[in-house]
XYZ file of C-alpha atoms in Angstrom:
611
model
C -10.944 -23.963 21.536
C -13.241 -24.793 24.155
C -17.177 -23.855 24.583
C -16.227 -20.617 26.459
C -13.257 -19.143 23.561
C -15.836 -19.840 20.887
C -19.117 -18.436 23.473
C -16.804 -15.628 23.345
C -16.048 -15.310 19.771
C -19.459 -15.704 19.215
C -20.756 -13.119 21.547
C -18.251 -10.148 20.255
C -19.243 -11.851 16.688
C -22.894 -10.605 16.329
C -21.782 -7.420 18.179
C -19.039 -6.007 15.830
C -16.753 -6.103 17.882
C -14.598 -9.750 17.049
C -11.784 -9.314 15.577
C -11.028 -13.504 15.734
C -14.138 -14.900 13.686
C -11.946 -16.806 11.897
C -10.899 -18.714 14.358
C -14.385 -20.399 15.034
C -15.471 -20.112 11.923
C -14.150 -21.644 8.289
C -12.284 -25.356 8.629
C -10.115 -26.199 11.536
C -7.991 -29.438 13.219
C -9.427 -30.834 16.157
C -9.392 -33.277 18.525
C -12.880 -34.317 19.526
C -13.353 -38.329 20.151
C -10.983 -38.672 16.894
C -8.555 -36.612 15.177
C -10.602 -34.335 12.389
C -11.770 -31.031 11.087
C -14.497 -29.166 12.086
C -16.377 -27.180 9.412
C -17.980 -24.309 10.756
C -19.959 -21.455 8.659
C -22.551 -18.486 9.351
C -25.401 -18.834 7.443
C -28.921 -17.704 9.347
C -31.249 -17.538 6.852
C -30.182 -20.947 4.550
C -32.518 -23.677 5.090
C -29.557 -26.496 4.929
C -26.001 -26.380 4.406
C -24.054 -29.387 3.166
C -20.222 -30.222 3.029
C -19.000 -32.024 0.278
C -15.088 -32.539 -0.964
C -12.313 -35.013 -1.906
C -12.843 -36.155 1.717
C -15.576 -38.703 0.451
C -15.137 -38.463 -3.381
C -17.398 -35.347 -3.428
C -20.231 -37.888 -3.114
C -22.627 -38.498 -0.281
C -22.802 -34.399 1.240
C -22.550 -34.388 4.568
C -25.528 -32.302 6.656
C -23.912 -29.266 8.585
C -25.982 -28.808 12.367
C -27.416 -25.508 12.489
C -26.565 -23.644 15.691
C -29.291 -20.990 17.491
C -27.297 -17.964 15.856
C -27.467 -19.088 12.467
C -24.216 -20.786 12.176
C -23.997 -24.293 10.741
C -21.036 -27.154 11.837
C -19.628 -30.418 11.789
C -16.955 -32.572 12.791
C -15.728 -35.434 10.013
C -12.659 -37.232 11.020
C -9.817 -38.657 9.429
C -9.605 -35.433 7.084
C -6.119 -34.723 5.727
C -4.335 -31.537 5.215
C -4.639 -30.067 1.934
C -8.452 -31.688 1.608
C -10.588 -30.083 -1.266
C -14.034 -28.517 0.322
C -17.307 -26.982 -0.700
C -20.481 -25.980 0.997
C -24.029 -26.865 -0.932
C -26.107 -24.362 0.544
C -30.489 -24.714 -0.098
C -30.840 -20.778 0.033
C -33.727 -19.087 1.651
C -35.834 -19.232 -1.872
C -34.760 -23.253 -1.913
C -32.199 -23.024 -4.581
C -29.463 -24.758 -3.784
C -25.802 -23.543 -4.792
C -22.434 -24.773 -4.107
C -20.459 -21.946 -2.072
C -16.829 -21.322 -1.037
C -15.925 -20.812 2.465
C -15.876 -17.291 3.185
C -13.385 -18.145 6.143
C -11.104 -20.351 4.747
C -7.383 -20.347 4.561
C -6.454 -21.508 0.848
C -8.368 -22.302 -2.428
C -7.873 -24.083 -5.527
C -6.290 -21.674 -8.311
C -8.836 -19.817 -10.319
C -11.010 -20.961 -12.810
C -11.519 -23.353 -9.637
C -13.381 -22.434 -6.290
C -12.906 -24.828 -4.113
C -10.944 -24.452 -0.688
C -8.229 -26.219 0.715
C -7.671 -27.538 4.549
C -4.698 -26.359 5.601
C -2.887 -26.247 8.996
C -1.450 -22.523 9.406
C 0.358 -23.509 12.425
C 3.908 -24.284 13.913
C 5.868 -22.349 11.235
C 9.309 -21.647 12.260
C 9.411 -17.478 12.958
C 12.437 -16.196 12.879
C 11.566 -12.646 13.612
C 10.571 -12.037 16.634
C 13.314 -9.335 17.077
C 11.797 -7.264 14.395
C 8.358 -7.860 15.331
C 8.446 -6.753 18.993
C 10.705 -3.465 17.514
C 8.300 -2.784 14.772
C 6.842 1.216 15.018
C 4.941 3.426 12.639
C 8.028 5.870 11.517
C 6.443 8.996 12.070
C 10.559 10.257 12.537
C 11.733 7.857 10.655
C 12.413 7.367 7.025
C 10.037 5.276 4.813
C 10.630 4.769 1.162
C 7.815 2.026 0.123
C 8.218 0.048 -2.835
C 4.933 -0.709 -4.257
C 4.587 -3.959 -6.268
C 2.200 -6.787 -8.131
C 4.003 -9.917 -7.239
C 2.590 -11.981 -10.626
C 4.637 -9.408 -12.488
C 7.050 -7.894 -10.860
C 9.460 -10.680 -12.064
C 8.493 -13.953 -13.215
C 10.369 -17.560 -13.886
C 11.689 -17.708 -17.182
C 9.692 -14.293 -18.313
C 6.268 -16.546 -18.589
C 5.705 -18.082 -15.616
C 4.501 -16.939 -11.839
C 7.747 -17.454 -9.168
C 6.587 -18.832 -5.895
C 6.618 -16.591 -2.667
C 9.960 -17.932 -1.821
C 11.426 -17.425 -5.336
C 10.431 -14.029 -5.288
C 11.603 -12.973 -1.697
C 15.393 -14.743 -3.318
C 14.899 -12.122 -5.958
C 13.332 -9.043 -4.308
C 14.625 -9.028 -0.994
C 18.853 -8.513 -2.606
C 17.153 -5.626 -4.967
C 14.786 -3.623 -2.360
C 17.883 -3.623 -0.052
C 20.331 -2.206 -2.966
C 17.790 0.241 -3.980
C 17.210 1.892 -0.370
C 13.837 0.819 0.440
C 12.576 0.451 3.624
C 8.945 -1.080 2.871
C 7.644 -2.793 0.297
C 3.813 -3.035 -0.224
C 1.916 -5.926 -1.974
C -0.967 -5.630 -4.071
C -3.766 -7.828 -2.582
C -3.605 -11.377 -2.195
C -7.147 -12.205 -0.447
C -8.057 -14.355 -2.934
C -9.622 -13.193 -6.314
C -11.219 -15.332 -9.682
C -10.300 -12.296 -12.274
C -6.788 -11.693 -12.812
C -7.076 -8.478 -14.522
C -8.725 -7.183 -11.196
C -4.955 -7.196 -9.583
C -6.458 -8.630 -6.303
C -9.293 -5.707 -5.921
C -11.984 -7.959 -6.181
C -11.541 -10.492 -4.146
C -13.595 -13.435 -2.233
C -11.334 -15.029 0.021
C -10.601 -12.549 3.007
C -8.484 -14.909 5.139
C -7.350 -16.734 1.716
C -4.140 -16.366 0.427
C -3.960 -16.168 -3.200
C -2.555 -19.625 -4.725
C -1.243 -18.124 -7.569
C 2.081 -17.695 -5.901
C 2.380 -20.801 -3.693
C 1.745 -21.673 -0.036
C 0.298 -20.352 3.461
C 3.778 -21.571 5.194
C 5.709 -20.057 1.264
C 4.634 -16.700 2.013
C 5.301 -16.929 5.501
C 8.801 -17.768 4.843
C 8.669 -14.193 2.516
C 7.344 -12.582 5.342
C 10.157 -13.854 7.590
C 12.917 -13.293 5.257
C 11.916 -9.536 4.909
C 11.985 -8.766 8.193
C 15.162 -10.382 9.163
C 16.770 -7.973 6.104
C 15.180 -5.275 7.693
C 12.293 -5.016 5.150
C 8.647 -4.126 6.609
C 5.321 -5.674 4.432
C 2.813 -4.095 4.091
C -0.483 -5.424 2.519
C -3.672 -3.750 0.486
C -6.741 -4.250 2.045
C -9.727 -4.209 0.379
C -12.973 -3.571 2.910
C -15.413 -1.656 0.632
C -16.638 -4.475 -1.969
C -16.260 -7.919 -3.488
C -16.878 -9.796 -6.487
C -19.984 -11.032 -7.358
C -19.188 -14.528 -8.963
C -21.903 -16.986 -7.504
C -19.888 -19.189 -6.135
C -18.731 -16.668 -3.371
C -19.888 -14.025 -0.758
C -22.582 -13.153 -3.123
C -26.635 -13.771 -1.335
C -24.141 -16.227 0.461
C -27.707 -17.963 2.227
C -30.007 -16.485 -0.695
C -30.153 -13.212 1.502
C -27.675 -10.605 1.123
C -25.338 -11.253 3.638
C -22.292 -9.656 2.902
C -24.323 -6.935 0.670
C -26.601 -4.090 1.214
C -29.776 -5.187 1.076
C -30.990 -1.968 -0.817
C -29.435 -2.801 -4.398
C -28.713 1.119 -5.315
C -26.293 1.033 -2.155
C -25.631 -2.894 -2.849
C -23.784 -1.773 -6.532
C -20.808 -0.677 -6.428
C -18.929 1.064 -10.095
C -16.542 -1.224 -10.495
C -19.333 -4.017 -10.751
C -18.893 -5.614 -7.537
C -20.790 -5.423 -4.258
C -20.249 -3.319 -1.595
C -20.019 -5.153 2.249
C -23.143 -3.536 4.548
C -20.723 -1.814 6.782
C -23.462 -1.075 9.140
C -23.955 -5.196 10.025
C -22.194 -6.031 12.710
C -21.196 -9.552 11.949
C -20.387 -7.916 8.478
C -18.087 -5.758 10.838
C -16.345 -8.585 12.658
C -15.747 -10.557 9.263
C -13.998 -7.729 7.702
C -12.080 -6.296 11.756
C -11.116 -10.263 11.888
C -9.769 -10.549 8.312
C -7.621 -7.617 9.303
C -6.207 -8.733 12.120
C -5.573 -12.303 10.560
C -3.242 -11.028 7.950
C -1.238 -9.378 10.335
C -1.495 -12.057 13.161
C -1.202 -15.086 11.219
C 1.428 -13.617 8.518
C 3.506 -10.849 10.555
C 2.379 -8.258 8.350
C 3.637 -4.867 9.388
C 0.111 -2.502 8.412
C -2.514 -2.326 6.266
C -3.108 0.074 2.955
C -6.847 0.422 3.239
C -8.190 0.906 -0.415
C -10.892 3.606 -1.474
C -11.498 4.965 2.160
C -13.277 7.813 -0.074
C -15.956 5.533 -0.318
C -16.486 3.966 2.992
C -16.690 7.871 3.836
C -19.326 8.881 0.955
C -22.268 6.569 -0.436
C -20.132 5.522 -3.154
C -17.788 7.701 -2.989
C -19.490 10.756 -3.763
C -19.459 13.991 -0.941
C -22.718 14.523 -2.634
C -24.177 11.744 -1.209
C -23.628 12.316 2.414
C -21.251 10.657 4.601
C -21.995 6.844 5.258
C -22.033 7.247 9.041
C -22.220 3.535 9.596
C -18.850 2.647 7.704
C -17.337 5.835 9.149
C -18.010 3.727 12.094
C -16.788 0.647 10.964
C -13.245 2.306 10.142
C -12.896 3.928 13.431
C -13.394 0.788 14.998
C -11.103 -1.026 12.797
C -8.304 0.916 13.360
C -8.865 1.376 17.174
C -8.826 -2.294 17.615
C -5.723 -2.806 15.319
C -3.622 -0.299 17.242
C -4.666 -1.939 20.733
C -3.953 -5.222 19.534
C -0.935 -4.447 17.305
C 0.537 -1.156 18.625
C 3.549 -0.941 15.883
C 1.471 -1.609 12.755
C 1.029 0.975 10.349
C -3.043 1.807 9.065
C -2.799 3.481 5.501
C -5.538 5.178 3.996
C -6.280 5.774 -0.037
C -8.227 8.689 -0.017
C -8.899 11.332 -2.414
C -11.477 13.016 -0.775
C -10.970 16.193 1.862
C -12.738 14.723 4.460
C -10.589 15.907 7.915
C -9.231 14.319 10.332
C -7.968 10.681 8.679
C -4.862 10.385 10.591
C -6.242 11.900 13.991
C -6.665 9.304 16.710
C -10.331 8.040 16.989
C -10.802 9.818 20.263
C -10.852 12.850 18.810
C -13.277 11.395 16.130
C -10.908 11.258 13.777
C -10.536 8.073 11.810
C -7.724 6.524 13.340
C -5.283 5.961 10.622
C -1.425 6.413 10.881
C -0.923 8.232 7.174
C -3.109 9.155 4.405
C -2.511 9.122 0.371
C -1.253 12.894 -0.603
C -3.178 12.229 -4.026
C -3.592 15.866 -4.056
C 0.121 15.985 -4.132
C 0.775 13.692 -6.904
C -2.245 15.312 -9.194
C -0.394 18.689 -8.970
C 2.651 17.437 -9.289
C 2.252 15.393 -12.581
C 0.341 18.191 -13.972
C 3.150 20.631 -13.514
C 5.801 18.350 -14.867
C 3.548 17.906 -17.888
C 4.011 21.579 -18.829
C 6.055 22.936 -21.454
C 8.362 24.941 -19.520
C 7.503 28.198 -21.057
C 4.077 28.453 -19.118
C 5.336 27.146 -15.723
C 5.865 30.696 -14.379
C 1.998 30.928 -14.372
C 1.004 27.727 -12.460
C 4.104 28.256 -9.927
C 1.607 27.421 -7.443
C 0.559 24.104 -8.155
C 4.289 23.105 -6.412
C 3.809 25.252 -3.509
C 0.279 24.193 -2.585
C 0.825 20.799 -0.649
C 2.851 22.879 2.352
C -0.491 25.312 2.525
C -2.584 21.980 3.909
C 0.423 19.468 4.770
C -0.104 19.694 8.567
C -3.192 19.052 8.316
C -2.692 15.212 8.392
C 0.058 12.444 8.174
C 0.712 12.056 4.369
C 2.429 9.673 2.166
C 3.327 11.082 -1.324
C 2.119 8.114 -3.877
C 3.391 8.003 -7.411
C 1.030 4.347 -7.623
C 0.290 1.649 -9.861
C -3.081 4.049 -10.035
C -0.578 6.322 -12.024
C 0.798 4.256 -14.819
C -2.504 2.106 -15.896
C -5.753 2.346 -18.248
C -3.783 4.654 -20.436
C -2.602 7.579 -18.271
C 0.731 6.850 -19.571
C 3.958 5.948 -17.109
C 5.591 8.475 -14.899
C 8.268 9.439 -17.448
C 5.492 9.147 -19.843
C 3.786 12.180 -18.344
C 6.521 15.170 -18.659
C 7.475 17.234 -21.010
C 10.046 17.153 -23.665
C 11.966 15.031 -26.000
C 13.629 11.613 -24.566
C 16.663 13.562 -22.839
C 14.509 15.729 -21.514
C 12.231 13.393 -20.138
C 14.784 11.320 -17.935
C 16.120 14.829 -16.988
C 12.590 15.910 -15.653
C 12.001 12.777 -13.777
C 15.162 13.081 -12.159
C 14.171 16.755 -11.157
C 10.691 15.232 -9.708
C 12.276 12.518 -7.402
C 14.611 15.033 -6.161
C 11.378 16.729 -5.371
C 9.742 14.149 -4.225
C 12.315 13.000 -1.763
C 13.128 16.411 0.195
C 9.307 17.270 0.005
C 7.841 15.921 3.308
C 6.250 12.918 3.817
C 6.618 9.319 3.335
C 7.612 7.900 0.337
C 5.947 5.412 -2.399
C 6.917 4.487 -5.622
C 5.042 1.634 -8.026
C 7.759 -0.816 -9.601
C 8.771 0.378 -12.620
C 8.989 4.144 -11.519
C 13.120 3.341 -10.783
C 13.618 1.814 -14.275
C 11.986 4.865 -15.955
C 9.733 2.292 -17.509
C 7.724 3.726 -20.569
C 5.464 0.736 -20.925
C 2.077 0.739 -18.754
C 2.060 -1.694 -15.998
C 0.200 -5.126 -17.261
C -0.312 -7.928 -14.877
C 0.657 -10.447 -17.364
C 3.915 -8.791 -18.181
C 7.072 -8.790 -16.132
C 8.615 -5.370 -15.621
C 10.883 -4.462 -18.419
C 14.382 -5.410 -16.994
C 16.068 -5.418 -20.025
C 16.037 -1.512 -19.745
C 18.912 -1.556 -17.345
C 20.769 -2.402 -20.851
C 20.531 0.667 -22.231
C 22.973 3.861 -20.311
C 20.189 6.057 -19.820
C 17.639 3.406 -17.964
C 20.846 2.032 -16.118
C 21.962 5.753 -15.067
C 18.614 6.845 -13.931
C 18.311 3.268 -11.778
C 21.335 4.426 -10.394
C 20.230 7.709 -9.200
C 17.221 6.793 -7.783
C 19.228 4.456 -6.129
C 21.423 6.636 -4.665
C 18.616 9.381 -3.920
C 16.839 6.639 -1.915
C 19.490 6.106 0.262
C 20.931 10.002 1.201
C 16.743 9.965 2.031
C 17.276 7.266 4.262
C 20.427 8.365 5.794
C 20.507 11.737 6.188
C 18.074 12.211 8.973
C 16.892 15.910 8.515
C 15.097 14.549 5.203
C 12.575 12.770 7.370
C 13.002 13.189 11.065
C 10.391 16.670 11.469
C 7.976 15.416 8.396
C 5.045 16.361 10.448
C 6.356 19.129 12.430
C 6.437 22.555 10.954
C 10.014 22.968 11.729
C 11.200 20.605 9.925
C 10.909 22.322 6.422
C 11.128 26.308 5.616
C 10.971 27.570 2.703
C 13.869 29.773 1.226
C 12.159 31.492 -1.970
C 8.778 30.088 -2.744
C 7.996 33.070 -5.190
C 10.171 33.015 -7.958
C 7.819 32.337 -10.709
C 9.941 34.453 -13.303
C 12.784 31.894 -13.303
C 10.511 28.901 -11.989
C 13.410 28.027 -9.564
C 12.340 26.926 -5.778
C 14.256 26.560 -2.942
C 13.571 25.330 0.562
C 15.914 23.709 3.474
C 14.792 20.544 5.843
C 16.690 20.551 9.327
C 17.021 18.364 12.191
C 19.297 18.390 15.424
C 22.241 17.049 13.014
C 21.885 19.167 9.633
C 20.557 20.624 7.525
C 19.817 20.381 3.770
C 19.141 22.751 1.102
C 17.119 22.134 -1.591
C 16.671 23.928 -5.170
C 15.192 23.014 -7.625
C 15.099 24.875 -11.570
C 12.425 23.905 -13.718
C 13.582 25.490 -17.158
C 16.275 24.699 -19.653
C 18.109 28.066 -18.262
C 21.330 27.248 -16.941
C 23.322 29.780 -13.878
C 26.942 29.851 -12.748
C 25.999 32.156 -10.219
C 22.836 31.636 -8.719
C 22.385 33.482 -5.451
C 20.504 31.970 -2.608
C 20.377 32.432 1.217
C 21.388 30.092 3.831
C 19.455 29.659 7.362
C 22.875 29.512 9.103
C 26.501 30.653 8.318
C 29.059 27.515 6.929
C 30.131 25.589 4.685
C 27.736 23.923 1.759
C 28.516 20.604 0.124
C 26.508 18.947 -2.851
C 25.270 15.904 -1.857
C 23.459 15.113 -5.242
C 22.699 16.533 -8.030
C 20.212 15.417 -10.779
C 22.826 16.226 -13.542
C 25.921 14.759 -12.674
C 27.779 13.175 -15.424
C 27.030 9.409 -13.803
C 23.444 10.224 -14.141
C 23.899 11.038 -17.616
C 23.595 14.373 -16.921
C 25.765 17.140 -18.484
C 27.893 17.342 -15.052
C 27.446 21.273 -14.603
C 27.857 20.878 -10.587
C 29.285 22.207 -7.229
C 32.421 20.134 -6.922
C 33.803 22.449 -4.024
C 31.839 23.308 -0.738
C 30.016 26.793 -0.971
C 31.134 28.765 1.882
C 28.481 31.221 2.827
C 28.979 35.117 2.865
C 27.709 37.777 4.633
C 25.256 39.082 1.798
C 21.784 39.351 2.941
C 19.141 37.209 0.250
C 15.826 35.960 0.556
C 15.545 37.796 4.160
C 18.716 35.320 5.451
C 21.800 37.235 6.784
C 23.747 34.947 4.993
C 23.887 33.511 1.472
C 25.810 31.170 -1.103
C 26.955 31.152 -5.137
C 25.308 28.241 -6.485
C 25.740 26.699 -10.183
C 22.485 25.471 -11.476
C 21.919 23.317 -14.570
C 19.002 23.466 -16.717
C 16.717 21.262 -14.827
C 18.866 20.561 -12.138
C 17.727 19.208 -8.439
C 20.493 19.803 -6.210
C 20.431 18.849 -2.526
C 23.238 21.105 -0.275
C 24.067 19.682 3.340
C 26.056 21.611 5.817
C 26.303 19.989 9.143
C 25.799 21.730 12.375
């Protein structure tokens, strides 16, 4: 950290272009005349900045030296790790405030603000192996497990676990169920718990709600050496607006747009000026922190829709300057980290998300399919009588699906503020439901695309997700909860093992569809191939039940079941295809060839024949 790294830093800082701010900036060891910490923080238009903490009692502030480019610093010796810190700032007007560090590396837990010296080096990696194999699985399979750590299990049904407490508990049960990813709701730091982590203050501050820096790094580790990628949500549109953070950080707006229309954001927070540059570099080096410092594996960018749009709305006009901002971001990210995954939440149709940034796309590696899930639920939701007439809301997301690298989401978006859980949203009575969601992850699974479920979705869980709240395990007491665990269990893993179900997701090839038309019975049918197999898919979305369902097959051979929704150890009434189904010459749905199936009422049922 000599005068020509942080000349450097500095330089690329007030350009846009740094994507290790945090390094100069916030609270690190050195070694000057004496063993110490320097304090470091950008404030250009403050008229003095202070440091006060435990260091000294929190008495006698100690005067920061301000720098040509606005920054402020000092060196105070003897400071141990895990030292409490504040900045007093005299703001522009002369007010003076007391201010967290917008660059530091821990806080105190929330009510309190104050941050925390901490040394995030020498931890003991283990997983380098993983790390230098890590890709984006474009031909891979991905199943992501998306979860709030505060309440995805807790110690003794009350309390928060620690990071290392939970990866002890998680890691045995992601493995079991046939995920490949899971994917944490924030944990910048945030004061409001009910906000789940999406209004946050601390960018390179790891939530203390759940332990230690070094804790969560030894999550981190123990995921990847089960195989288990982490991914992280990202939140680069706004922040909070409590006073003690980012917030007219030097009595200017800083962080914020200085126009207050643009500055408001509607979830009452403020939105980062994504046309500053040094706004730019804060955000590009908190996103390279999380994944430098904490081997995360990519990056779920939240409400892309409105870095696109002036608050989100297409009839605004597109926000050219954070357009900007994201392009960069996820240029630099792939140079630096080349197997990291770049996820974008979007719900808007703006093209060209996934395409590289030289072809002025935006850069990312997948997109949200929320299109996907809207139709989807909706369908499910109707009273099978009147599904004949909106056939097409299942047939829709292969009219556009090339047109970018989706994920299909069933989110935490999906079972909050009273929308009702997943099994919550479909029609019929309680047998009905569990055989209905059974149906849709069967669905789900051979559709293509990446995967991602919200905890709870493999438990059938009927209650909403609350942050305070563990999920309800206890359902896994009852036959029906326990059965349906099972079969998404089992679902998850054919996914990730038979090959065809993900290896062409992009390509066209890769899925055909055998009868996309037969709105009179509401049954659809469709294969996925690879070099190895293939797999046919059908899928009947009445209570009308067939021994003799004909169907055509792309190739001539022998058909075996390798799951079906309503098998008796899915508490389902069992009426399957015990035997393979040897194909005939009988032409059907324009194929040479064709098979007998027997359908249940509702059934999914996945035939493999291998080539």
């Amino acid at each position: 950290r000599g005068p020509m790294f942080k000349q450097r830093i500095n330089e690329k800082f007030h350009q846009g272009h740094c994507l290790d701010a945090h390094k100069y900036y916030g609270a690190h060891f050195d070694y000057e005349s004496t063993p110490g910490v320097r304090f470091t923080t950008y404030a250009p238009n403050a008229r003095n900045v202070q440091l006060v903490g435990s260091f000294n009692n929190w008495e006698k502030p100690l005067n920061l030296e301000r720098l040509s480019d606005g920054s402020w610093t000092v060196f105070v010796p003897d400071v141990a790790e895990w030292t409490l810190y504040k900045y007093k700032i005299e703001q522009a007007d002369g007010n003076w405030v007391e201010k967290s560090d917008p660059y530091a590396f821990a806080s105190e837990l929330r009510p309190k603000s104050a941050n925390l010296v901490v040394n995030l080096g020498n931890f003991p990696w283990r997983d380098q192996m993983w790390v230098n194999r890590r890709e984006k699985y474009f031909d891979k399979p991905m199943n992501i497990y998306e979860l709030h750590l505060g309440s995805w299990m807790k110690r003794d049904a009350h309390e928060w676990m620690n990071y290392e407490e939970i990866a002890h508990q998680l890691i045995p049960y992601v493995k079991e169920m046939g995920f490949t990813h899971i994917e944490l709701m924030p944990l910048t730091e945030y004061p409001f718990d009910g906000s789940w982590g999406y209004q946050a203050h601390g960018y390179f501050s790891l939530t203390s709600r759940y332990g230690t820096p070094k804790q969560f790094m030894t999550f981190v580790d123990e995921c990847h050496l089960n195989d288990i990628g982490v991914i992280l949500d990202f939140v680069p549109v706004h922040f909070v607006k409590d006073n003690f953070g980012l917030r007219y950080f030097d009595g200017t707006p800083l962080f914020e747009y200085p126009n207050p229309h643009d500055a408001n954001s509607q979830w009452d927070t403020l939105n980062f000026d994504l046309w500053k540059e040094e706004v730019r570099s804060f955000l590009l080096s908190s996103a390279s922190f999380w994944l430098e410092t904490y081997h995360v594996d990519g990056l779920r960018v939240d409400a892309v829709s409105n870095i696109i749009f002036w608050h989100g709305n297409k009839n605004n006009g597109t926000n050219d300057g954070a357009t900007a901002f994201i392009r960069r971001l996820n240029y630099y990210l792939n140079v630096r980290y080349p197997g990291v995954i770049m996820m974008a939440e979007d719900s808007s149709d703006y093209p060209k998300v996934t395409h590289p940034t030289t072809e002025m796309g935006l850069g990312f590696d997948y997109k949200w399919d929320l299109g996907w899930m809207n139709d989807t639920l909706k369908y499910y939701s109707l009273d099978p009588v009147y599904r004949q007439f909106h056939h097409h809301q299942l047939t829709f997301s292969m009219a556009y699906f090339y047109s970018e690298n989706f994920i299909l989401p069933l989110s935490h978006d999906e079972v909050v503020h009273g929308k009702g859980t997943i099994i919550n949203k479909l029609w019929g009575d309680y047998k009905q439901k569990f055989a209905q969601a059974r149906n849709l992850y069967a669905y789900m699974y051979s559709h293509p695309g990446k995967k991602l479920n919200f905890m709870g979705n493999e438990l059938a869980h009927f209650r909403e997700f609350d942050e305070n709240v563990e999920q309800d395990w206890f359902l896994l007491g009852y036959h029906t909860h326990h059965s349906f665990n099972r079969f998404f269990r089992d679902l998850s893993h054919i996914y990730k093992h038979h090959s065809c179900l993900s290896h062409h997701d992009y390509k066209h090839h890769g899925f055909k569809w055998i009868d996309a038309d037969n709105a009179n019975q509401s049954i659809y049918s469709y294969y996925r191939e690879d070099e190895e197999s293939v797999v046919i898919v059908i899928l009947n979305m009445t209570p009308v039940s067939y021994e003799s369902y004909r169907i055509g097959v792309p190739y001539k051979g022998s058909y075996t079941e390798i799951i079906n929704t309503e098998k008796d150890i899915y508490d389902g009434c069992n009426m399957c295809n015990f035997e393979p189904l040897v194909s005939e010459k009988h032409e059907a749905h324009r194929f040479d060839n064709s098979i007998l199936v027997r359908i249940a009422p509702f059934a999914g049922v996945y035939l493999e024949m291998k080539k």
